[in-house]
Amino acid sequence: MANEIDTGVANGELYENISQAANYTFQENAMLRNLVTMYDMTGTPGLTASIPVWPAASAVTALSAGADLSNDSALASVTAVDITAVEYGNMSTIQDIVVEASPSDVGADVGRQLGGALASAMDVSVTALFTNFGEVGAAGAEVTVETLMKAAATLRSASVPMQGLVAVLHPFQAFNLKKAFLNAGGTFGASPDAANNAAREYFIGRIAGIDVFESASPVIDSSDDTIGAVFHPAAIGMALKRDLRIALQRDESLRGFEVVASAAWGAGVIDATKGVKITGDAAL
């Protein structure tokens, strides 16, 4: 960044407009942080959260009267998953002439762009982990209600709690589900509530106990396939070291401001048995 004089404007209206818009956009659009297990590291030393992973307890046996219980040997073999937070950031430059000439609120416009970019990066750090899960579905195949039901059955067979299960699908994967809900060319008779959600919200509905959301974060490959997932929040953890921060610095030779947005977090798989990846067609 330029090391120039600070006119003090950074603490004024421009800063406030950028900061408010960026924070609002970041909090509203970083959707997947609400679907995983969060570990708040703000204000604590270090960048790494060490998360214990407990094995399943061994089978319970019938006891004789007066019999003594010993410690479960399986629970003694607890392991840990380390999730390290790293810093993410983006920068924009606002020239004075743009602020002076624009009929819109330039600060709010820039704030929304920066906040949205960081929200997208946070969601991508979660969806990139889906490849660690076991799989249902197949490349080139449409994601259907049956696909989600298979994922639910897979998790239930592994004794994963059904309460709290979520699915994250790319909008192109979710298209076929929405079409089925709305009965647009399909034979599946959706309930009115499911149809209404599918028509108007990114929350598609609940299928087989799974809350289904759509996100543009899963990457589409060269074959027009992508990977979504069904998972329990305990499958993925996110260590939040620092929430969104906005800083401005005056660059007088440029006659404007450099605006920096940054945050620090990390995401990692805690228990891969609590998630199922859904490979499917991502072409309309």
Short mmCIF file of C-alpha atoms in Angstrom, two decimals:
data_model
loop_
_atom_site.label_atom_id
_atom_site.label_comp_id
_atom_site.label_asym_id
_atom_site.label_seq_id
_atom_site.Cartn_x
_atom_site.Cartn_y
_atom_site.Cartn_z
CA MET A 1 0.00 0.00 0.00
CA ALA A 2 1.09 3.58 -0.55
CA ASN A 3 2.61 5.28 2.47
CA GLU A 4 1.02 8.68 2.09
CA ILE A 5 -0.69 11.21 4.33
CA ASP A 6 -4.07 10.37 5.82
CA THR A 7 -6.56 13.20 5.33
CA GLY A 8 -8.85 11.80 8.00
CA VAL A 9 -11.62 11.01 5.51
CA ALA A 10 -11.02 7.30 6.19
CA ASN A 11 -12.80 7.76 9.50
CA GLY A 12 -15.75 9.53 7.95
CA GLU A 13 -18.75 8.80 5.84
CA LEU A 14 -16.89 6.92 3.10
CA TYR A 15 -15.42 4.44 5.57
CA GLU A 16 -18.75 3.94 7.33
CA ASN A 17 -20.59 3.27 4.08
CA ILE A 18 -17.98 0.78 2.87
CA SER A 19 -17.76 -0.99 6.22
CA GLN A 20 -21.50 -1.32 6.74
CA ALA A 21 -22.17 -2.59 3.23
CA ALA A 22 -19.23 -5.00 3.29
CA ASN A 23 -20.10 -6.48 6.67
CA TYR A 24 -23.77 -6.86 5.82
CA THR A 25 -23.00 -8.53 2.49
CA PHE A 26 -20.40 -10.81 4.04
CA GLN A 27 -22.66 -11.98 6.86
CA GLU A 28 -25.64 -12.50 4.56
CA ASN A 29 -23.80 -14.30 1.76
CA ALA A 30 -21.31 -16.49 3.63
CA MET A 31 -24.06 -19.07 3.92
CA LEU A 32 -22.10 -22.26 4.57
CA ARG A 33 -20.56 -21.03 7.82
CA ASN A 34 -24.05 -21.52 9.26
CA LEU A 35 -24.15 -25.17 8.17
CA VAL A 36 -20.87 -26.40 9.69
CA THR A 37 -19.43 -26.49 13.21
CA MET A 38 -17.84 -23.14 14.04
CA TYR A 39 -14.86 -22.71 16.36
CA ASP A 40 -14.45 -19.09 17.38
CA MET A 41 -10.77 -18.23 17.80
CA THR A 42 -11.18 -14.46 17.80
CA GLY A 43 -9.15 -12.84 20.53
CA THR A 44 -7.24 -16.02 21.41
CA PRO A 45 -3.56 -16.77 20.67
CA GLY A 46 -2.61 -19.03 17.80
CA LEU A 47 -3.99 -19.89 14.39
CA THR A 48 -4.81 -23.58 14.83
CA ALA A 49 -7.87 -25.14 16.42
CA SER A 50 -7.24 -28.70 17.61
CA ILE A 51 -10.55 -30.55 17.57
CA PRO A 52 -10.94 -33.91 19.35
CA VAL A 53 -12.53 -36.70 17.32
CA TRP A 54 -14.08 -39.37 19.50
CA PRO A 55 -14.41 -42.95 18.25
CA ALA A 56 -17.68 -44.82 18.67
CA ALA A 57 -18.08 -46.52 22.02
CA SER A 58 -17.82 -50.30 21.93
CA ALA A 59 -20.92 -52.45 22.11
CA VAL A 60 -22.81 -52.38 25.38
CA THR A 61 -23.05 -55.74 27.14
CA ALA A 62 -25.41 -57.05 29.79
CA LEU A 63 -24.06 -56.79 33.34
CA SER A 64 -24.31 -59.17 36.23
CA ALA A 65 -25.41 -57.89 39.58
CA GLY A 66 -22.53 -56.18 41.33
CA ALA A 67 -20.31 -56.28 38.23
CA ASP A 68 -17.79 -53.48 37.87
CA LEU A 69 -17.45 -51.46 34.67
CA SER A 70 -14.07 -50.68 33.14
CA ASN A 71 -13.18 -47.74 30.94
CA ASP A 72 -14.18 -48.16 27.32
CA SER A 73 -10.92 -48.84 25.49
CA ALA A 74 -12.29 -47.32 22.28
CA LEU A 75 -12.86 -43.95 23.92
CA ALA A 76 -9.27 -43.92 25.10
CA SER A 77 -8.06 -43.69 21.49
CA VAL A 78 -9.36 -40.18 20.83
CA THR A 79 -7.62 -38.38 17.98
CA ALA A 80 -7.51 -34.74 16.95
CA VAL A 81 -8.04 -32.78 13.75
CA ASP A 82 -6.11 -29.53 13.40
CA ILE A 83 -7.72 -26.70 11.43
CA THR A 84 -5.42 -23.78 10.72
CA ALA A 85 -6.81 -20.36 9.93
CA VAL A 86 -5.22 -18.36 7.12
CA GLU A 87 -5.79 -14.79 6.03
CA TYR A 88 -7.91 -13.94 2.99
CA GLY A 89 -8.15 -10.50 1.49
CA ASN A 90 -9.05 -8.28 -1.44
CA MET A 91 -8.43 -4.65 -2.32
CA SER A 92 -10.11 -1.94 -4.35
CA THR A 93 -9.07 1.59 -5.21
CA ILE A 94 -11.53 4.48 -5.09
CA GLN A 95 -10.51 7.71 -6.74
CA ASP A 96 -11.87 11.02 -5.53
CA ILE A 97 -13.22 11.89 -8.97
CA VAL A 98 -15.34 8.71 -8.99
CA VAL A 99 -16.88 9.56 -5.61
CA GLU A 100 -17.49 13.14 -6.70
CA ALA A 101 -19.05 12.23 -10.04
CA SER A 102 -21.08 9.13 -9.25
CA PRO A 103 -24.84 9.47 -8.66
CA SER A 104 -24.77 6.30 -6.52
CA ASP A 105 -23.18 5.57 -3.15
CA VAL A 106 -19.70 4.48 -4.23
CA GLY A 107 -18.71 3.43 -0.73
CA ALA A 108 -21.69 1.08 -0.39
CA ASP A 109 -21.11 -0.28 -3.91
CA VAL A 110 -17.47 -1.11 -3.16
CA GLY A 111 -18.36 -2.55 0.24
CA ARG A 112 -20.87 -4.93 -1.31
CA GLN A 113 -18.33 -6.12 -3.88
CA LEU A 114 -15.59 -6.75 -1.32
CA GLY A 115 -17.92 -8.36 1.20
CA GLY A 116 -19.39 -10.62 -1.47
CA ALA A 117 -15.94 -11.70 -2.69
CA LEU A 118 -14.85 -12.77 0.78
CA ALA A 119 -18.17 -14.52 1.42
CA SER A 120 -17.68 -16.51 -1.77
CA ALA A 121 -14.13 -17.45 -0.74
CA MET A 122 -15.38 -18.67 2.64
CA ASP A 123 -18.07 -20.85 1.05
CA VAL A 124 -15.58 -22.29 -1.46
CA SER A 125 -13.28 -23.31 1.40
CA VAL A 126 -16.14 -25.51 2.64
CA THR A 127 -17.35 -26.98 -0.66
CA ALA A 128 -13.75 -27.87 -1.62
CA LEU A 129 -13.85 -30.41 1.24
CA PHE A 130 -16.75 -32.41 -0.22
CA THR A 131 -14.35 -34.62 -2.19
CA ASN A 132 -13.28 -36.22 1.11
CA PHE A 133 -16.66 -37.92 1.55
CA GLY A 134 -18.02 -41.19 0.22
CA GLU A 135 -20.13 -40.87 -2.90
CA VAL A 136 -23.64 -41.28 -4.26
CA GLY A 137 -24.71 -40.14 -7.70
CA ALA A 138 -22.53 -40.21 -10.79
CA ALA A 139 -20.98 -37.91 -13.35
CA GLY A 140 -23.48 -37.00 -16.05
CA ALA A 141 -26.47 -38.08 -13.95
CA GLU A 142 -29.20 -35.75 -12.75
CA VAL A 143 -29.55 -35.25 -9.00
CA THR A 144 -32.96 -36.57 -7.99
CA VAL A 145 -34.98 -37.04 -4.85
CA GLU A 146 -33.77 -40.65 -4.89
CA THR A 147 -30.16 -39.42 -4.85
CA LEU A 148 -30.78 -37.51 -1.63
CA MET A 149 -32.64 -40.43 -0.11
CA LYS A 150 -29.65 -42.69 -0.88
CA ALA A 151 -27.36 -40.19 0.80
CA ALA A 152 -29.62 -40.09 3.87
CA ALA A 153 -29.73 -43.89 3.99
CA THR A 154 -25.92 -44.05 3.71
CA LEU A 155 -25.47 -41.68 6.64
CA ARG A 156 -28.14 -43.36 8.73
CA SER A 157 -26.48 -46.75 8.18
CA ALA A 158 -23.31 -45.22 9.68
CA SER A 159 -25.34 -44.11 12.75
CA VAL A 160 -25.01 -40.44 11.84
CA PRO A 161 -27.70 -38.42 13.66
CA MET A 162 -30.45 -37.47 11.21
CA GLN A 163 -31.30 -34.26 13.01
CA GLY A 164 -29.40 -31.38 11.44
CA LEU A 165 -28.57 -32.99 8.09
CA VAL A 166 -28.09 -30.48 5.26
CA ALA A 167 -27.45 -30.72 1.54
CA VAL A 168 -25.52 -28.16 -0.49
CA LEU A 169 -26.01 -28.39 -4.26
CA HIS A 170 -24.91 -26.24 -7.15
CA PRO A 171 -27.92 -24.41 -8.68
CA PHE A 172 -27.52 -26.48 -11.85
CA GLN A 173 -27.68 -29.67 -9.76
CA ALA A 174 -30.66 -28.31 -7.88
CA PHE A 175 -32.49 -27.43 -11.09
CA ASN A 176 -33.79 -30.95 -11.59
CA LEU A 177 -35.02 -31.11 -7.99
CA LYS A 178 -36.86 -27.80 -8.35
CA LYS A 179 -38.42 -28.97 -11.57
CA ALA A 180 -39.67 -32.07 -9.80
CA PHE A 181 -41.06 -30.03 -6.91
CA LEU A 182 -42.89 -27.75 -9.30
CA ASN A 183 -43.99 -30.74 -11.40
CA ALA A 184 -42.52 -29.07 -14.49
CA GLY A 185 -42.34 -31.98 -16.88
CA GLY A 186 -41.94 -34.53 -14.12
CA THR A 187 -44.16 -37.00 -12.33
CA PHE A 188 -43.15 -36.33 -8.72
CA GLY A 189 -46.03 -34.72 -6.88
CA ALA A 190 -44.54 -32.10 -4.57
CA SER A 191 -46.32 -30.60 -1.60
CA PRO A 192 -47.40 -26.94 -1.94
CA ASP A 193 -44.87 -25.87 0.72
CA ALA A 194 -41.98 -27.57 -1.07
CA ALA A 195 -43.05 -26.11 -4.38
CA ASN A 196 -43.26 -22.61 -2.94
CA ASN A 197 -39.77 -22.84 -1.42
CA ALA A 198 -38.33 -24.20 -4.66
CA ALA A 199 -39.84 -21.35 -6.61
CA ARG A 200 -38.67 -18.42 -4.54
CA GLU A 201 -35.72 -19.23 -2.23
CA TYR A 202 -32.18 -20.62 -2.14
CA PHE A 203 -33.53 -22.95 0.55
CA ILE A 204 -35.19 -25.56 -1.61
CA GLY A 205 -36.97 -27.58 1.03
CA ARG A 206 -36.67 -30.64 3.23
CA ILE A 207 -36.28 -34.08 1.67
CA ALA A 208 -35.89 -37.26 3.72
CA GLY A 209 -35.04 -35.14 6.75
CA ILE A 210 -32.40 -33.16 4.82
CA ASP A 211 -32.56 -29.36 4.53
CA VAL A 212 -31.51 -28.67 0.94
CA PHE A 213 -29.71 -25.43 0.01
CA GLU A 214 -28.22 -24.23 -3.24
CA SER A 215 -24.88 -22.47 -3.60
CA ALA A 216 -22.77 -21.42 -6.56
CA SER A 217 -19.60 -22.41 -4.70
CA PRO A 218 -19.15 -26.00 -5.99
CA VAL A 219 -16.84 -25.91 -9.01
CA ILE A 220 -18.09 -27.21 -12.37
CA ASP A 221 -15.49 -29.31 -14.19
CA SER A 222 -14.78 -29.49 -17.92
CA SER A 223 -17.36 -32.27 -18.32
CA ASP A 224 -20.14 -30.12 -16.83
CA ASP A 225 -20.23 -32.11 -13.60
CA THR A 226 -19.89 -30.86 -10.07
CA ILE A 227 -19.88 -32.14 -6.49
CA GLY A 228 -22.41 -31.21 -3.84
CA ALA A 229 -22.87 -33.01 -0.53
CA VAL A 230 -25.19 -34.14 2.21
CA PHE A 231 -23.60 -33.84 5.63
CA HIS A 232 -24.08 -33.38 9.34
CA PRO A 233 -22.60 -30.15 10.79
CA ALA A 234 -20.15 -32.31 12.77
CA ALA A 235 -18.55 -33.46 9.48
CA ILE A 236 -16.87 -30.12 8.79
CA GLY A 237 -15.37 -27.54 11.10
CA MET A 238 -14.46 -23.92 10.54
CA ALA A 239 -11.97 -22.03 12.69
CA LEU A 240 -12.73 -18.31 12.61
CA LYS A 241 -9.72 -16.27 13.68
CA ARG A 242 -10.90 -12.87 12.53
CA ASP A 243 -14.16 -11.75 11.03
CA LEU A 244 -14.34 -9.25 8.19
CA ARG A 245 -12.17 -6.15 8.63
CA ILE A 246 -12.23 -3.04 6.44
CA ALA A 247 -9.32 -0.60 6.30
CA LEU A 248 -8.79 2.55 4.22
CA GLN A 249 -5.56 4.35 3.41
CA ARG A 250 -5.15 7.62 1.54
CA ASP A 251 -2.95 7.61 -1.56
CA GLU A 252 -2.59 11.30 -2.35
CA SER A 253 -0.60 10.81 -5.55
CA LEU A 254 -3.49 8.69 -6.83
CA ARG A 255 -6.03 11.15 -5.42
CA GLY A 256 -8.01 8.43 -3.80
CA PHE A 257 -8.15 5.62 -1.28
CA GLU A 258 -7.03 2.03 -1.16
CA VAL A 259 -9.71 -0.12 0.46
CA VAL A 260 -8.64 -3.44 1.94
CA ALA A 261 -11.06 -6.14 3.09
CA SER A 262 -9.66 -9.12 4.98
CA ALA A 263 -10.66 -11.98 7.26
CA ALA A 264 -8.96 -15.07 8.64
CA TRP A 265 -10.44 -18.54 8.81
CA GLY A 266 -9.78 -22.18 8.01
CA ALA A 267 -12.01 -25.15 7.22
CA GLY A 268 -11.36 -28.86 7.55
CA VAL A 269 -13.04 -32.25 7.66
CA ILE A 270 -13.62 -33.42 11.21
CA ASP A 271 -15.35 -36.74 10.48
CA ALA A 272 -15.66 -37.90 6.85
CA THR A 273 -18.16 -40.62 7.82
CA LYS A 274 -20.70 -37.88 8.56
CA GLY A 275 -20.87 -36.69 4.96
CA VAL A 276 -21.70 -38.02 1.49
CA LYS A 277 -20.65 -36.26 -1.70
CA ILE A 278 -23.17 -36.01 -4.52
CA THR A 279 -21.63 -36.07 -7.96
CA GLY A 280 -23.99 -35.01 -10.69
CA ASP A 281 -24.67 -33.24 -13.93
CA ALA A 282 -24.31 -29.45 -13.82
CA ALA A 283 -25.56 -28.53 -17.26
CA LEU A 284 -29.02 -27.10 -17.88
#
